[in-house]
Amino acid sequence: MAYTITSQCISCNRCLSVCPTNAIKVTDGKHWIDSTLCTNCVGSAYSVPQCVAGCPTYDGCIEQPSDYWESWFTTYNRLVGKLTKKQDYWERWFDTYSQKFSEILSESQRDRNLTLLVSNPTH
Ligand code: SF4
Ligand code: SF4
């Protein structure tokens, strides 16, 4: 699984010189990793991926998600992050959604208990 460069990249160029396989490329000022050249640094003198180790950003360089949905979220997080200037847009969306869902669930549970109590007052 190759590594990839995200929208967090600040184009500091640090990873360019440390990649043992010259897999990091720059096109129109944007850094990207050629997955056909990236070896994850396996078989090199390094025990950790050098692009990740040297990157000054939080997740400018990450392992490419293998799962479809992981990939989907990574892509859309990046796009939504750019549009909204909020990097945690989806996390917040899920937090809000799961909170609402829990509220609805407990309300429905309460209603069900009330119905049981009314239909069977001895319980
Ligand atoms: S993981 Fe290693 S080989 Fe792959 S891009 Fe990063 S530094 Fe280069
Ligand atoms: S080290 Fe990180 S921030 Fe710098 S160019 Fe590479 S990916 Fe971008």
mmCIF file of C-alpha atoms and ligand atoms in Angstrom:
data_model
loop_
_atom_site.group_PDB
_atom_site.id
_atom_site.type_symbol
_atom_site.label_atom_id
_atom_site.label_comp_id
_atom_site.label_asym_id
_atom_site.label_seq_id
_atom_site.Cartn_x
_atom_site.Cartn_y
_atom_site.Cartn_z
ATOM 1 C CA MET A 1 0.000 0.000 0.000
ATOM 2 C CA ALA A 2 1.596 3.250 -1.147
ATOM 3 C CA TYR A 3 1.697 6.505 0.727
ATOM 4 C CA THR A 4 -0.109 9.597 -0.443
ATOM 5 C CA ILE A 5 0.177 13.336 0.062
ATOM 6 C CA THR A 6 -2.883 15.178 1.311
ATOM 7 C CA SER A 7 -4.156 18.748 1.212
ATOM 8 C CA GLN A 8 -2.345 19.322 4.522
ATOM 9 C CA CYS A 9 0.905 19.474 2.586
ATOM 10 C CA ILE A 10 2.575 22.873 2.882
ATOM 11 C CA SER A 11 5.028 22.181 0.048
ATOM 12 C CA CYS A 12 8.082 22.398 2.260
ATOM 13 C CA ASN A 13 9.910 19.948 -0.058
ATOM 14 C CA ARG A 14 11.431 18.001 2.853
ATOM 15 C CA CYS A 15 10.117 14.674 1.622
ATOM 16 C CA LEU A 16 11.578 15.131 -1.856
ATOM 17 C CA SER A 17 15.158 14.600 -0.792
ATOM 18 C CA VAL A 18 14.513 11.843 1.750
ATOM 19 C CA CYS A 19 12.506 9.449 -0.394
ATOM 20 C CA PRO A 20 14.855 6.571 -1.258
ATOM 21 C CA THR A 21 12.998 5.726 -4.462
ATOM 22 C CA ASN A 22 12.355 9.236 -5.824
ATOM 23 C CA ALA A 23 8.654 8.484 -5.694
ATOM 24 C CA ILE A 24 7.686 11.999 -4.672
ATOM 25 C CA LYS A 25 6.918 14.265 -7.562
ATOM 26 C CA VAL A 26 5.839 17.867 -7.941
ATOM 27 C CA THR A 27 3.391 18.926 -10.611
ATOM 28 C CA ASP A 28 2.252 22.543 -10.841
ATOM 29 C CA GLY A 29 3.565 23.117 -7.341
ATOM 30 C CA LYS A 30 1.582 20.191 -5.925
ATOM 31 C CA HIS A 31 3.392 17.274 -4.306
ATOM 32 C CA TRP A 32 2.244 13.758 -5.023
ATOM 33 C CA ILE A 33 3.548 10.228 -4.682
ATOM 34 C CA ASP A 34 3.989 7.945 -7.637
ATOM 35 C CA SER A 35 2.504 4.707 -6.263
ATOM 36 C CA THR A 36 4.425 2.663 -8.798
ATOM 37 C CA LEU A 37 7.692 3.880 -7.262
ATOM 38 C CA CYS A 38 6.716 4.032 -3.584
ATOM 39 C CA THR A 39 7.919 0.957 -1.714
ATOM 40 C CA ASN A 40 6.722 2.182 1.713
ATOM 41 C CA CYS A 41 10.460 2.398 2.374
ATOM 42 C CA VAL A 42 10.441 -1.377 2.815
ATOM 43 C CA GLY A 43 13.793 -2.818 1.806
ATOM 44 C CA SER A 44 15.541 0.515 2.268
ATOM 45 C CA ALA A 45 17.846 1.517 5.091
ATOM 46 C CA TYR A 46 14.892 3.022 6.949
ATOM 47 C CA SER A 47 12.476 1.363 9.320
ATOM 48 C CA VAL A 48 9.792 4.030 8.903
ATOM 49 C CA PRO A 49 8.461 5.779 5.792
ATOM 50 C CA GLN A 50 10.744 8.741 5.380
ATOM 51 C CA CYS A 51 8.137 11.023 3.866
ATOM 52 C CA VAL A 52 5.941 10.610 6.965
ATOM 53 C CA ALA A 53 8.846 10.820 9.392
ATOM 54 C CA GLY A 54 10.090 14.111 7.994
ATOM 55 C CA CYS A 55 6.774 15.799 7.266
ATOM 56 C CA PRO A 56 6.226 18.823 9.503
ATOM 57 C CA THR A 57 2.432 18.709 9.124
ATOM 58 C CA TYR A 58 -0.019 16.562 11.058
ATOM 59 C CA ASP A 59 -1.078 14.384 8.133
ATOM 60 C CA GLY A 60 0.411 15.880 5.006
ATOM 61 C CA CYS A 61 1.700 12.469 4.105
ATOM 62 C CA ILE A 62 -0.331 9.395 5.006
ATOM 63 C CA GLU A 63 -0.687 5.748 4.127
ATOM 64 C CA GLN A 64 -3.087 5.448 1.227
ATOM 65 C CA PRO A 65 -6.403 4.073 2.516
ATOM 66 C CA SER A 66 -7.075 0.566 1.248
ATOM 67 C CA ASP A 67 -10.762 0.436 1.877
ATOM 68 C CA TYR A 68 -13.264 2.077 -0.504
ATOM 69 C CA TRP A 69 -14.987 4.067 2.237
ATOM 70 C CA GLU A 70 -11.721 5.107 3.858
ATOM 71 C CA SER A 71 -10.613 6.371 0.499
ATOM 72 C CA TRP A 72 -13.956 8.117 -0.023
ATOM 73 C CA PHE A 73 -13.731 9.891 3.336
ATOM 74 C CA THR A 74 -10.120 10.873 2.815
ATOM 75 C CA THR A 75 -10.956 12.426 -0.546
ATOM 76 C CA TYR A 76 -14.090 14.214 0.632
ATOM 77 C CA ASN A 77 -12.526 15.319 3.907
ATOM 78 C CA ARG A 78 -9.858 16.987 1.849
ATOM 79 C CA LEU A 79 -12.355 18.641 -0.499
ATOM 80 C CA VAL A 80 -14.765 19.693 2.236
ATOM 81 C CA GLY A 81 -11.809 20.868 4.324
ATOM 82 C CA LYS A 82 -10.750 23.120 1.467
ATOM 83 C CA LEU A 83 -14.261 24.452 0.883
ATOM 84 C CA THR A 84 -15.260 24.981 4.501
ATOM 85 C CA LYS A 85 -11.793 25.604 5.954
ATOM 86 C CA LYS A 86 -12.789 23.031 8.573
ATOM 87 C CA GLN A 87 -10.564 19.976 8.513
ATOM 88 C CA ASP A 88 -12.806 18.039 10.899
ATOM 89 C CA TYR A 89 -16.064 18.595 8.981
ATOM 90 C CA TRP A 90 -16.997 14.908 8.732
ATOM 91 C CA GLU A 91 -16.034 14.109 12.321
ATOM 92 C CA ARG A 92 -18.308 16.930 13.451
ATOM 93 C CA TRP A 93 -21.035 15.767 11.104
ATOM 94 C CA PHE A 94 -20.850 12.248 12.583
ATOM 95 C CA ASP A 95 -20.746 13.591 16.144
ATOM 96 C CA THR A 96 -23.875 15.662 15.552
ATOM 97 C CA TYR A 97 -25.606 12.855 13.691
ATOM 98 C CA SER A 98 -24.824 10.216 16.333
ATOM 99 C CA GLN A 99 -25.919 12.571 19.123
ATOM 100 C CA LYS A 100 -29.255 13.183 17.357
ATOM 101 C CA PHE A 101 -29.622 9.483 16.688
ATOM 102 C CA SER A 102 -29.020 8.643 20.370
ATOM 103 C CA GLU A 103 -31.610 11.234 21.412
ATOM 104 C CA ILE A 104 -34.193 9.808 19.004
ATOM 105 C CA LEU A 105 -33.377 6.285 20.159
ATOM 106 C CA SER A 106 -33.793 7.097 23.842
ATOM 107 C CA GLU A 107 -37.032 9.022 23.132
ATOM 108 C CA SER A 108 -38.431 6.056 21.256
ATOM 109 C CA GLN A 109 -37.325 3.730 24.070
ATOM 110 C CA ARG A 110 -39.066 6.002 26.589
ATOM 111 C CA ASP A 111 -42.250 6.006 24.494
ATOM 112 C CA ARG A 112 -42.142 2.226 24.202
ATOM 113 C CA ASN A 113 -41.737 1.843 27.975
ATOM 114 C CA LEU A 114 -44.624 4.243 28.533
ATOM 115 C CA THR A 115 -46.839 2.301 26.119
ATOM 116 C CA LEU A 116 -45.970 -0.943 27.910
ATOM 117 C CA LEU A 117 -46.740 0.633 31.255
ATOM 118 C CA VAL A 118 -50.115 1.992 30.064
ATOM 119 C CA SER A 119 -51.151 -1.265 28.374
ATOM 120 C CA ASN A 120 -49.986 -3.376 31.303
ATOM 121 C CA PRO A 121 -50.194 -1.316 34.508
ATOM 122 C CA THR A 122 -49.222 -4.254 36.752
ATOM 123 C CA HIS A 123 -45.659 -4.180 35.303
HETATM 124 S S1 SF4 B 1 7.007 5.722 1.871
HETATM 125 FE FE1 SF4 B 1 9.189 5.822 1.391
HETATM 126 S S2 SF4 B 1 9.273 5.197 -0.753
HETATM 127 FE FE2 SF4 B 1 7.171 5.757 -0.372
HETATM 128 S S3 SF4 B 1 7.040 7.927 -0.924
HETATM 129 FE FE3 SF4 B 1 7.449 7.821 1.265
HETATM 130 S S4 SF4 B 1 9.661 8.024 1.415
HETATM 131 FE FE4 SF4 B 1 9.207 7.426 -0.701
HETATM 132 S S1 SF4 B 2 7.268 16.892 3.845
HETATM 133 FE FE1 SF4 B 2 5.045 16.988 4.097
HETATM 134 S S2 SF4 B 2 4.538 19.173 3.899
HETATM 135 FE FE2 SF4 B 2 6.613 18.901 3.103
HETATM 136 S S3 SF4 B 2 6.303 18.636 0.888
HETATM 137 FE FE3 SF4 B 2 6.365 16.584 1.809
HETATM 138 S S4 SF4 B 2 4.213 16.069 2.244
HETATM 139 FE FE4 SF4 B 2 4.345 18.269 1.880
#
